[in-house]
C-alpha cells in the first residue's frame, strides 16, 4: 500500500516542502529510508519502533520503504520522526488518510511516544501556508511559535496517541489561537534598562542616538568602568519598534537556531547579542556541519555588541567585513550554500591600551612603550573604515554620579530616532531593500546627499589632514545626512559634516589623537 504525507526541511531561514512517501510491499522485512537522510533521520527507525510499542502498536511485518522527496535535498534533524510515523500508520491502515493531503507534520518522537519540540517550526508554518495546506501538526511546545503565521491551523499535541486520535476523529482538538502580531509588538516598550540610568556621557549618548537613527556602526573607547557596556546595553531601547515584517523575519532566524522558548511566539523586541571574545568564526558568522545562523544573524534587525574588541581573534573580526557591507552572510561549503540575513547595528567597545588607563585623567598608564599602538593594531584599518562613529567614553565625575536627577529617558531619545527614520523611509520609499542612511550606495549618495561648496571644501581638508580613505568619505557623508535628519534639515550643512568628521578620530591616520578630540559640537579640527 502506498501513502504520502508532508513534512518540511529548513534551508537557511526558509523551508522546503518534503513529501514523505511510504510503500508497504509483501516481500522482505525491515524499514528502508531513502532520499538523502542524515544520521538523525536514519535513527528515526528505532525511535518510531519504540514509540509504536509503547503506544500499543506494532511495526508492520512487511517491508517498509520510506522516500523523502525531493531526493537530492539533504534531510536533517529529528523533525521527520512524526511525518514518517504517520505515513507508516496510514499505510498500515491504523489511521485515516483523509486529512493527510492537507496537513504538514513536524516533531521528534521520544521512545514512549511523546512529542519533543524541534527547530525551525516557524519557517515550516510559512511554507505550509504558501503551499495551500490547511493545517500543521507540531509538538505542543512549538505551537505558539507556529501560530504566528495566519492562514494555517496549528495543532500543538503532546503525543503520537493524540495525533492518531486527531487523524481518526476520535477526539476533538482545538487549534492554537493565532498570535496577534500587532498587539504583541505594541507591548515591546517595556525594557529593563533605560538611558535615564546613565549619568553624564552626553557626547556618547549623542553618538548612539545618531547610530540608532541612521543604522550606523559605533565604537566606544574608554577606561574600565567608564560606562561602555552600560551604554551599549541600552542601545535597543532607543531603536524604533519592530514592524510586523521585521518581527517575523527575526523570529524565523531564532526559530531555526532553536532559541525560542515554549511561550515565545513572536519576538517583540529588537535582539541584543553580546558574544564573548573567545567566540569562534563559525559561532559568529554561522555555518557548521549542520548549518546554523551565527551571532551576526541572531542580531538581525537589532544590535551586535562586541565588548573588549581587540581581544577577539584577528581572523574572527575580519569575517565581519562582508556582512557589515552587504547586510547578509553567505556560507558556502562543498555540501551546501546557505544565506542568512545580517542587517545589524554593530556596537563595539574597547580600552585605549592593555592596562586600560592610557591618558586617564587620574590614573597612570603602566603599559610599556609601543604597547598602545600594538594594541590598537589588533583592529585592522578596513574594519575601522566600516565603523562610522568612533567616540571616546571618559570617566564620569563623582559629582555627576551622585546626582539624584535622572538623565534624559530612552523614550525621549527614541521619539527623535523614530522621526528621523520616518524621514528616511520617505526618502527611500522607491528603493527596495534600503531603509536607513547607512545602507545607501554611491549613486544614492549623489542623489540624496548633495554638498555645497563650503561643505565640500571642509570635507576635502579633513580627508587630507586625517588621511581618510574613500570608504570613510562615504561614511562621513552618510552620518552627516543622519545628523541633518535628526535636526529636520533637508540640506547637509558644514556643521553636520564637522560633527560627522569628529567621529573619525581613530582612523589609521589619526590614532595619535586619541583622547584629545573636542566635543563634536566644538567644530572641526580645532585641535
Short mmCIF file of C-alpha atoms in Angstrom, two decimals:
data_model
loop_
_atom_site.label_atom_id
_atom_site.label_comp_id
_atom_site.label_asym_id
_atom_site.label_seq_id
_atom_site.Cartn_x
_atom_site.Cartn_y
_atom_site.Cartn_z
CA UNK A 1 0.00 0.00 0.00
CA UNK A 2 1.26 3.49 -0.88
CA UNK A 3 0.66 6.62 1.26
CA UNK A 4 2.23 10.08 1.28
CA UNK A 5 2.38 12.77 3.95
CA UNK A 6 4.05 16.18 4.08
CA UNK A 7 6.97 17.44 6.12
CA UNK A 8 9.45 20.29 5.72
CA UNK A 9 13.21 20.78 5.55
CA UNK A 10 14.84 24.06 6.61
CA UNK A 11 17.28 25.65 4.17
CA UNK A 12 18.76 28.86 5.54
CA UNK A 13 15.82 30.59 7.23
CA UNK A 14 13.24 29.26 4.78
CA UNK A 15 11.67 25.84 4.38
CA UNK A 16 11.19 23.40 1.54
CA UNK A 17 8.18 21.10 1.38
CA UNK A 18 9.16 17.44 1.63
CA UNK A 19 6.83 14.66 0.55
CA UNK A 20 7.15 11.57 2.75
CA UNK A 21 6.24 8.59 0.55
CA UNK A 22 5.60 5.28 2.32
CA UNK A 23 5.19 1.99 0.49
CA UNK A 24 4.43 -1.40 2.05
CA UNK A 25 5.38 -4.43 -0.02
CA UNK A 26 4.88 -8.11 0.52
CA UNK A 27 8.47 -9.23 0.04
CA UNK A 28 11.18 -8.63 2.60
CA UNK A 29 11.35 -7.22 6.10
CA UNK A 30 12.53 -4.03 7.75
CA UNK A 31 12.35 -0.27 7.26
CA UNK A 32 14.35 1.37 4.48
CA UNK A 33 14.84 5.16 4.45
CA UNK A 34 15.92 6.80 1.18
CA UNK A 35 16.03 10.39 -0.04
CA UNK A 36 19.37 11.64 1.37
CA UNK A 37 18.62 11.38 5.12
CA UNK A 38 21.29 12.29 7.65
CA UNK A 39 22.11 10.16 10.69
CA UNK A 40 19.41 11.76 12.86
CA UNK A 41 16.79 10.88 10.25
CA UNK A 42 18.14 7.35 9.81
CA UNK A 43 17.95 6.78 13.57
CA UNK A 44 14.24 7.63 13.48
CA UNK A 45 13.54 3.96 12.78
CA UNK A 46 14.48 2.96 16.32
CA UNK A 47 12.52 5.82 17.88
CA UNK A 48 9.46 5.03 15.79
CA UNK A 49 9.58 1.29 16.63
CA UNK A 50 9.83 2.02 20.37
CA UNK A 51 7.08 4.66 20.19
CA UNK A 52 4.76 2.20 18.41
CA UNK A 53 5.35 -0.49 21.01
CA UNK A 54 4.82 1.89 23.93
CA UNK A 55 1.55 3.15 22.46
CA UNK A 56 0.10 -0.31 21.88
CA UNK A 57 1.00 -0.70 18.19
CA UNK A 58 3.49 -2.77 16.24
CA UNK A 59 5.54 -2.04 13.17
CA UNK A 60 4.33 -3.79 10.03
CA UNK A 61 5.85 -7.20 9.44
CA UNK A 62 6.26 -6.36 5.77
CA UNK A 63 8.97 -4.39 4.00
CA UNK A 64 8.51 -0.63 4.52
CA UNK A 65 10.21 1.78 2.11
CA UNK A 66 10.15 5.49 3.03
CA UNK A 67 11.24 8.04 0.42
CA UNK A 68 11.83 11.67 1.33
CA UNK A 69 11.28 13.69 -1.83
CA UNK A 70 12.93 15.64 -3.38
CA UNK A 71 15.65 13.03 -3.14
CA UNK A 72 18.55 15.40 -3.91
CA UNK A 73 17.85 17.66 -0.89
CA UNK A 74 19.62 16.60 2.29
CA UNK A 75 17.18 15.94 5.17
CA UNK A 76 18.48 16.74 8.63
CA UNK A 77 17.17 16.59 12.17
CA UNK A 78 14.67 14.58 14.18
CA UNK A 79 11.67 16.59 12.97
CA UNK A 80 10.92 13.91 10.38
CA UNK A 81 10.01 11.35 13.07
CA UNK A 82 6.36 12.32 13.23
CA UNK A 83 5.60 12.53 9.47
CA UNK A 84 7.35 9.20 8.87
CA UNK A 85 5.45 7.55 11.73
CA UNK A 86 2.13 8.95 10.48
CA UNK A 87 2.87 7.73 6.96
CA UNK A 88 3.65 4.21 8.20
CA UNK A 89 0.50 4.14 10.33
CA UNK A 90 -1.59 5.28 7.36
CA UNK A 91 -0.03 2.63 5.12
CA UNK A 92 -0.88 0.04 7.80
CA UNK A 93 -4.48 1.40 7.87
CA UNK A 94 -4.04 2.35 11.53
CA UNK A 95 -5.04 5.96 10.84
CA UNK A 96 -7.33 7.54 8.31
CA UNK A 97 -5.69 9.15 5.30
CA UNK A 98 -8.46 11.71 4.81
CA UNK A 99 -6.58 14.67 6.36
CA UNK A 100 -3.11 13.77 5.08
CA UNK A 101 -3.26 15.64 1.72
CA UNK A 102 -3.88 18.95 3.51
CA UNK A 103 -1.66 18.52 6.59
CA UNK A 104 2.04 19.03 7.31
CA UNK A 105 3.70 17.28 10.26
CA UNK A 106 6.83 18.07 12.26
CA UNK A 107 8.08 16.66 15.53
CA UNK A 108 10.55 14.38 17.27
CA UNK A 109 9.32 11.18 18.87
CA UNK A 110 10.57 10.04 22.25
CA UNK A 111 10.65 6.31 22.99
CA UNK A 112 7.41 6.48 24.98
CA UNK A 113 5.54 8.15 22.14
CA UNK A 114 5.52 11.73 23.42
CA UNK A 115 6.42 14.57 21.08
CA UNK A 116 9.53 16.67 21.60
CA UNK A 117 9.97 20.21 20.19
CA UNK A 118 12.10 20.79 17.10
CA UNK A 119 13.81 23.75 15.47
CA UNK A 120 12.55 25.78 12.55
CA UNK A 121 8.81 25.35 13.03
CA UNK A 122 8.02 28.95 12.04
CA UNK A 123 9.52 28.59 8.53
CA UNK A 124 7.59 25.31 8.20
CA UNK A 125 4.34 27.09 9.07
CA UNK A 126 5.05 29.76 6.46
CA UNK A 127 5.76 27.07 3.86
CA UNK A 128 2.62 25.13 4.75
CA UNK A 129 0.52 28.25 4.24
CA UNK A 130 2.25 29.12 0.98
CA UNK A 131 1.70 25.57 -0.33
CA UNK A 132 -2.01 25.79 0.39
CA UNK A 133 -2.04 23.26 3.23
CA UNK A 134 -4.77 23.79 5.79
CA UNK A 135 -3.16 22.56 8.99
CA UNK A 136 0.17 21.95 10.71
CA UNK A 137 0.62 19.35 13.46
CA UNK A 138 3.57 20.05 15.78
CA UNK A 139 4.64 19.34 19.38
CA UNK A 140 2.78 21.42 21.95
CA UNK A 141 5.97 23.37 22.82
CA UNK A 142 6.17 24.63 19.22
CA UNK A 143 2.52 25.64 18.89
CA UNK A 144 2.87 29.29 19.96
CA UNK A 145 5.75 29.76 17.56
CA UNK A 146 3.86 28.30 14.58
CA UNK A 147 0.64 30.16 15.42
CA UNK A 148 2.33 33.42 14.44
CA UNK A 149 1.51 32.57 10.81
CA UNK A 150 -2.03 33.35 9.72
CA UNK A 151 -3.87 31.18 7.22
CA UNK A 152 -2.95 27.76 8.60
CA UNK A 153 -4.46 25.85 11.55
CA UNK A 154 -1.83 24.84 14.09
CA UNK A 155 -2.40 21.85 16.37
CA UNK A 156 0.05 21.52 19.24
CA UNK A 157 -0.17 17.94 20.52
CA UNK A 158 1.67 16.06 23.24
CA UNK A 159 1.96 12.50 21.96
CA UNK A 160 1.67 10.18 19.00
CA UNK A 161 -1.56 8.87 20.51
CA UNK A 162 -3.11 12.35 20.29
CA UNK A 163 -2.00 12.66 16.65
CA UNK A 164 -3.71 9.33 15.87
CA UNK A 165 -6.87 10.48 17.68
CA UNK A 166 -6.89 13.73 15.68
CA UNK A 167 -6.50 11.99 12.32
CA UNK A 168 -9.12 9.36 13.13
CA UNK A 169 -11.57 11.89 14.52
CA UNK A 170 -11.65 10.10 17.88
CA UNK A 171 -11.09 13.29 19.88
CA UNK A 172 -11.66 16.95 19.20
CA UNK A 173 -8.65 19.23 19.46
CA UNK A 174 -8.79 22.99 19.25
CA UNK A 175 -6.33 24.75 17.01
CA UNK A 176 -3.89 27.08 18.74
CA UNK A 177 -5.19 30.63 18.86
CA UNK A 178 -3.17 32.73 16.38
CA UNK A 179 -0.84 35.33 17.82
CA UNK A 180 -2.00 38.93 17.46
CA UNK A 181 1.20 40.35 15.99
CA UNK A 182 0.17 43.98 16.32
CA UNK A 183 -0.81 43.60 19.98
CA UNK A 184 2.38 41.68 20.75
CA UNK A 185 4.59 44.33 19.17
CA UNK A 186 2.68 47.11 20.92
CA UNK A 187 3.80 45.69 24.27
CA UNK A 188 7.51 45.80 23.43
CA UNK A 189 8.31 49.15 25.04
CA UNK A 190 8.92 47.65 28.50
CA UNK A 191 12.71 47.42 28.75
CA UNK A 192 14.59 46.70 31.95
CA UNK A 193 17.29 49.24 31.00
CA UNK A 194 16.88 52.94 30.30
CA UNK A 195 19.19 55.79 29.34
CA UNK A 196 17.82 57.69 32.32
CA UNK A 197 20.09 55.49 34.47
CA UNK A 198 23.24 56.76 32.72
CA UNK A 199 24.86 59.75 34.42
CA UNK A 200 26.78 62.18 32.24
CA UNK A 201 28.23 60.91 28.92
CA UNK A 202 26.24 63.44 26.89
CA UNK A 203 28.56 63.21 23.88
CA UNK A 204 28.41 59.41 23.81
CA UNK A 205 24.62 59.42 24.08
CA UNK A 206 24.54 61.79 21.15
CA UNK A 207 26.67 59.39 19.11
CA UNK A 208 24.45 56.43 19.99
CA UNK A 209 21.37 58.47 19.03
CA UNK A 210 22.91 59.17 15.63
CA UNK A 211 23.81 55.50 15.25
CA UNK A 212 20.26 54.42 16.07
CA UNK A 213 18.71 56.99 13.75
CA UNK A 214 20.78 56.07 10.70
CA UNK A 215 21.70 52.43 11.34
CA UNK A 216 25.39 53.31 11.77
CA UNK A 217 28.07 51.22 13.47
CA UNK A 218 29.77 52.70 16.53
CA UNK A 219 32.95 52.05 18.52
CA UNK A 220 33.39 53.31 22.09
CA UNK A 221 36.87 53.72 23.54
CA UNK A 222 37.29 54.30 27.24
CA UNK A 223 38.86 53.20 30.50
CA UNK A 224 37.41 50.32 32.55
CA UNK A 225 34.31 51.40 34.45
CA UNK A 226 33.57 54.42 32.29
CA UNK A 227 30.17 53.03 31.28
CA UNK A 228 30.75 51.49 27.81
CA UNK A 229 28.81 48.28 28.48
CA UNK A 230 26.06 50.12 30.31
CA UNK A 231 25.56 52.42 27.34
CA UNK A 232 25.67 49.59 24.79
CA UNK A 233 23.03 47.53 26.61
CA UNK A 234 20.64 50.47 26.39
CA UNK A 235 21.02 50.84 22.64
CA UNK A 236 17.94 48.69 21.79
CA UNK A 237 15.77 50.94 23.98
CA UNK A 238 16.17 53.85 21.56
CA UNK A 239 15.72 51.89 18.33
CA UNK A 240 12.35 52.14 16.54
CA UNK A 241 9.78 49.41 17.29
CA UNK A 242 9.91 46.29 15.15
CA UNK A 243 7.48 46.20 12.25
CA UNK A 244 5.45 43.02 11.73
CA UNK A 245 7.66 42.03 8.79
CA UNK A 246 10.85 42.60 10.79
CA UNK A 247 9.47 40.66 13.74
CA UNK A 248 8.55 37.67 11.56
CA UNK A 249 11.95 37.59 9.87
CA UNK A 250 13.80 37.93 13.17
CA UNK A 251 11.67 35.22 14.77
CA UNK A 252 12.36 32.86 11.84
CA UNK A 253 16.10 33.18 12.43
CA UNK A 254 15.77 32.43 16.14
CA UNK A 255 13.39 29.56 15.36
CA UNK A 256 15.91 27.94 13.02
CA UNK A 257 18.60 28.37 15.67
CA UNK A 258 16.37 26.85 18.37
CA UNK A 259 16.45 29.99 20.51
CA UNK A 260 12.69 30.37 21.08
CA UNK A 261 11.07 29.12 24.27
CA UNK A 262 7.71 27.39 24.53
CA UNK A 263 5.90 30.61 25.44
CA UNK A 264 7.56 32.87 22.90
CA UNK A 265 5.59 33.04 19.70
CA UNK A 266 6.84 36.29 18.19
CA UNK A 267 9.93 38.29 19.13
CA UNK A 268 8.61 41.69 20.14
CA UNK A 269 11.89 43.45 20.98
CA UNK A 270 14.94 44.04 18.86
CA UNK A 271 17.61 41.41 19.62
CA UNK A 272 20.75 42.28 21.55
CA UNK A 273 23.58 39.78 21.12
CA UNK A 274 26.82 40.04 23.09
CA UNK A 275 29.13 37.10 22.25
CA UNK A 276 32.25 36.54 24.35
CA UNK A 277 35.61 37.44 22.82
CA UNK A 278 36.51 33.71 22.72
CA UNK A 279 33.77 33.20 20.11
CA UNK A 280 34.87 31.29 17.00
CA UNK A 281 34.38 32.31 13.38
CA UNK A 282 31.62 29.75 12.85
CA UNK A 283 29.76 30.83 16.00
CA UNK A 284 29.94 34.46 14.90
CA UNK A 285 29.13 34.07 11.21
CA UNK A 286 27.19 30.80 11.11
CA UNK A 287 27.59 27.53 9.27
CA UNK A 288 28.98 24.32 10.67
CA UNK A 289 28.44 20.71 9.61
CA UNK A 290 24.70 21.23 10.03
CA UNK A 291 24.43 24.93 9.12
CA UNK A 292 23.00 27.21 11.77
CA UNK A 293 22.71 31.02 11.98
CA UNK A 294 25.58 32.75 13.76
CA UNK A 295 25.59 35.71 16.10
CA UNK A 296 25.52 38.23 13.24
CA UNK A 297 22.24 36.72 12.02
CA UNK A 298 20.76 36.34 15.50
CA UNK A 299 21.38 40.10 15.85
CA UNK A 300 19.48 40.80 12.61
CA UNK A 301 17.29 43.90 13.00
CA UNK A 302 18.97 44.54 16.34
CA UNK A 303 22.35 45.13 17.97
CA UNK A 304 25.54 43.08 17.94
CA UNK A 305 27.72 44.15 20.87
CA UNK A 306 31.40 43.19 20.83
CA UNK A 307 32.95 44.08 24.16
CA UNK A 308 36.75 44.13 24.50
CA UNK A 309 37.05 44.32 20.72
CA UNK A 310 40.86 43.87 20.48
CA UNK A 311 40.61 40.64 22.49
CA UNK A 312 38.68 38.94 19.67
CA UNK A 313 40.83 36.91 17.31
CA UNK A 314 42.05 38.84 14.29
CA UNK A 315 40.55 36.28 11.90
CA UNK A 316 37.23 36.42 13.77
CA UNK A 317 36.98 40.18 13.40
CA UNK A 318 37.93 40.12 9.73
CA UNK A 319 34.95 37.93 8.82
CA UNK A 320 32.71 40.83 9.89
CA UNK A 321 33.80 42.95 6.96
CA UNK A 322 31.50 41.39 4.36
CA UNK A 323 28.26 41.31 6.43
CA UNK A 324 28.87 44.90 7.57
CA UNK A 325 28.79 45.92 3.90
CA UNK A 326 26.25 43.51 2.39
CA UNK A 327 23.88 43.11 5.38
CA UNK A 328 23.82 39.36 4.75
CA UNK A 329 26.13 36.38 5.05
CA UNK A 330 26.51 33.58 2.52
CA UNK A 331 28.01 30.41 3.98
CA UNK A 332 29.33 28.17 1.21
CA UNK A 333 30.70 24.69 1.75
CA UNK A 334 31.27 21.70 -0.50
CA UNK A 335 27.92 20.19 0.53
CA UNK A 336 25.75 23.27 0.84
CA UNK A 337 25.38 27.02 0.40
CA UNK A 338 23.00 28.96 2.63
CA UNK A 339 22.26 32.65 3.01
CA UNK A 340 21.37 34.31 6.29
CA UNK A 341 20.32 37.95 6.75
CA UNK A 342 22.66 40.06 8.89
CA UNK A 343 21.33 43.62 8.96
CA UNK A 344 22.54 44.54 12.43
CA UNK A 345 23.97 47.62 14.13
CA UNK A 346 27.47 46.93 15.40
CA UNK A 347 28.28 48.45 18.78
CA UNK A 348 31.83 47.74 19.89
CA UNK A 349 33.78 48.73 22.99
CA UNK A 350 37.44 48.66 23.89
CA UNK A 351 40.04 50.00 26.30
CA UNK A 352 42.59 52.51 24.97
CA UNK A 353 45.51 50.26 25.93
CA UNK A 354 46.20 46.85 27.55
CA UNK A 355 46.10 48.23 31.09
CA UNK A 356 43.10 50.41 30.23
CA UNK A 357 44.35 53.75 31.57
CA UNK A 358 46.18 55.43 28.71
CA UNK A 359 45.65 59.19 29.05
CA UNK A 360 43.31 58.64 32.01
CA UNK A 361 42.69 61.88 33.92
CA UNK A 362 43.58 60.42 37.35
CA UNK A 363 45.26 57.03 36.86
CA UNK A 364 48.66 56.31 35.37
CA UNK A 365 49.10 54.01 32.37
CA UNK A 366 51.54 51.15 33.11
CA UNK A 367 51.93 49.91 29.54
CA UNK A 368 55.48 49.76 28.10
CA UNK A 369 56.45 51.99 25.13
CA UNK A 370 54.74 51.00 21.91
CA UNK A 371 52.08 48.90 23.65
CA UNK A 372 49.29 51.34 22.82
CA UNK A 373 49.96 51.24 19.08
CA UNK A 374 50.34 47.46 19.11
CA UNK A 375 47.05 47.17 20.99
CA UNK A 376 45.27 49.43 18.52
CA UNK A 377 46.88 47.50 15.69
CA UNK A 378 44.82 44.43 16.58
CA UNK A 379 41.92 46.11 14.79
CA UNK A 380 42.57 46.36 11.08
CA UNK A 381 42.13 49.54 9.08
CA UNK A 382 39.48 48.01 6.77
CA UNK A 383 37.35 47.09 9.81
CA UNK A 384 37.73 50.55 11.35
CA UNK A 385 36.73 52.02 7.99
CA UNK A 386 33.37 50.26 8.33
CA UNK A 387 32.69 51.74 11.78
CA UNK A 388 31.03 55.11 11.20
CA UNK A 389 31.25 56.56 14.72
CA UNK A 390 34.34 56.30 16.91
CA UNK A 391 33.79 58.01 20.25
CA UNK A 392 35.65 58.48 23.49
CA UNK A 393 33.99 57.48 26.76
CA UNK A 394 35.61 59.46 29.54
CA UNK A 395 35.20 58.59 33.24
CA UNK A 396 32.23 60.28 34.86
CA UNK A 397 32.99 62.78 37.61
CA UNK A 398 31.88 61.91 41.14
CA UNK A 399 29.62 64.94 41.22
CA UNK A 400 27.65 63.68 38.21
CA UNK A 401 27.36 60.15 39.56
CA UNK A 402 25.84 61.37 42.82
CA UNK A 403 23.18 63.47 41.10
CA UNK A 404 19.66 62.45 42.04
CA UNK A 405 18.02 63.98 38.97
CA UNK A 406 17.72 61.32 36.22
CA UNK A 407 19.13 61.83 32.76
CA UNK A 408 17.06 62.03 29.58
CA UNK A 409 14.99 58.81 29.28
CA UNK A 410 15.17 56.39 26.39
CA UNK A 411 11.59 57.21 25.36
CA UNK A 412 12.52 60.82 24.55
CA UNK A 413 15.54 59.79 22.51
CA UNK A 414 13.54 57.11 20.73
CA UNK A 415 10.96 59.68 19.60
CA UNK A 416 13.68 61.66 17.82
CA UNK A 417 15.08 58.48 16.30
CA UNK A 418 11.64 57.46 15.02
CA UNK A 419 11.13 60.86 13.40
CA UNK A 420 14.49 60.57 11.66
CA UNK A 421 13.66 57.04 10.49
CA UNK A 422 10.34 58.29 9.08
CA UNK A 423 12.24 60.85 7.02
CA UNK A 424 14.47 58.07 5.69
CA UNK A 425 11.51 55.81 4.96
CA UNK A 426 10.03 58.55 2.79
CA UNK A 427 13.39 59.18 1.13
CA UNK A 428 13.91 55.51 0.19
CA UNK A 429 10.31 54.55 -0.49
CA UNK A 430 11.15 53.82 -4.15
CA UNK A 431 14.37 51.93 -3.34
CA UNK A 432 13.73 48.28 -2.37
CA UNK A 433 15.87 46.86 0.41
CA UNK A 434 17.17 50.24 1.64
CA UNK A 435 15.71 51.58 4.89
CA UNK A 436 18.40 53.68 6.56
CA UNK A 437 21.10 56.15 5.58
CA UNK A 438 23.82 53.63 6.39
CA UNK A 439 22.55 51.38 3.58
CA UNK A 440 22.99 53.98 0.81
CA UNK A 441 25.30 53.18 -2.11
CA UNK A 442 27.41 55.63 -4.12
CA UNK A 443 24.60 56.50 -6.53
CA UNK A 444 22.22 57.28 -3.65
CA UNK A 445 24.85 59.48 -2.00
CA UNK A 446 24.99 61.62 -5.13
CA UNK A 447 21.20 61.80 -5.27
CA UNK A 448 20.28 62.30 -1.62
CA UNK A 449 23.41 63.90 -0.12
CA UNK A 450 24.49 66.87 -2.28
CA UNK A 451 27.11 69.12 -0.66
CA UNK A 452 27.53 72.83 -1.23
CA UNK A 453 30.91 74.43 -1.92
CA UNK A 454 31.70 75.20 1.74
CA UNK A 455 30.85 71.67 2.85
CA UNK A 456 32.92 70.07 0.06
CA UNK A 457 35.98 72.17 0.91
CA UNK A 458 35.62 71.30 4.59
CA UNK A 459 35.43 67.59 3.82
CA UNK A 460 38.39 67.74 1.44
CA UNK A 461 40.57 69.39 4.09
CA UNK A 462 39.57 66.72 6.60
CA UNK A 463 40.35 63.91 4.13
CA UNK A 464 43.88 65.25 3.65
CA UNK A 465 44.61 66.11 7.26
CA UNK A 466 43.21 62.89 8.78
CA UNK A 467 44.43 60.69 5.90
CA UNK A 468 40.98 59.14 5.44
CA UNK A 469 40.01 56.51 2.86
CA UNK A 470 37.36 56.76 0.15
CA UNK A 471 35.11 54.49 2.21
CA UNK A 472 35.49 56.83 5.18
CA UNK A 473 34.49 59.72 2.90
CA UNK A 474 31.20 57.98 2.06
CA UNK A 475 30.51 57.09 5.66
CA UNK A 476 31.13 60.64 6.85
CA UNK A 477 28.56 61.89 4.35
CA UNK A 478 26.06 59.24 5.49
CA UNK A 479 26.49 60.23 9.14
CA UNK A 480 26.12 63.89 8.23
CA UNK A 481 22.89 63.03 6.40
CA UNK A 482 21.59 61.36 9.57
CA UNK A 483 22.57 64.36 11.73
CA UNK A 484 20.66 66.61 9.37
CA UNK A 485 17.65 64.27 9.52
CA UNK A 486 17.67 64.42 13.33
CA UNK A 487 17.61 68.21 13.13
CA UNK A 488 14.87 68.17 10.50
CA UNK A 489 17.09 69.82 7.90
CA UNK A 490 16.77 68.96 4.21
CA UNK A 491 20.30 70.07 3.27
CA UNK A 492 23.58 68.87 4.71
CA UNK A 493 25.48 71.82 6.16
CA UNK A 494 29.07 72.37 7.23
CA UNK A 495 28.11 71.93 10.90
CA UNK A 496 26.65 68.48 10.15
CA UNK A 497 29.82 67.45 8.33
CA UNK A 498 32.03 68.83 11.11
CA UNK A 499 30.27 66.71 13.71
CA UNK A 500 30.45 63.62 11.47
CA UNK A 501 34.18 64.11 10.83
CA UNK A 502 34.91 64.40 14.54
CA UNK A 503 33.63 60.84 14.92
CA UNK A 504 36.55 59.51 12.77
CA UNK A 505 39.35 60.19 15.28
CA UNK A 506 40.50 56.56 15.39
CA UNK A 507 41.28 56.15 11.71
CA UNK A 508 44.79 54.98 10.98
CA UNK A 509 45.99 58.45 10.04
CA UNK A 510 44.81 59.94 13.34
CA UNK A 511 45.36 57.31 16.02
CA UNK A 512 47.60 59.70 17.90
CA UNK A 513 44.61 61.98 18.51
CA UNK A 514 43.01 59.55 20.95
CA UNK A 515 41.62 61.34 23.99
CA UNK A 516 42.45 64.76 22.55
CA UNK A 517 39.41 65.34 20.36
CA UNK A 518 36.98 68.10 21.32
CA UNK A 519 33.27 67.75 21.70
CA UNK A 520 31.57 67.10 18.33
CA UNK A 521 29.87 70.47 18.65
CA UNK A 522 33.12 72.40 19.21
CA UNK A 523 33.91 72.45 15.48
CA UNK A 524 36.23 70.54 13.19
CA UNK A 525 39.99 70.30 13.55
CA UNK A 526 40.19 72.85 16.35
CA UNK A 527 42.77 70.55 17.86
#
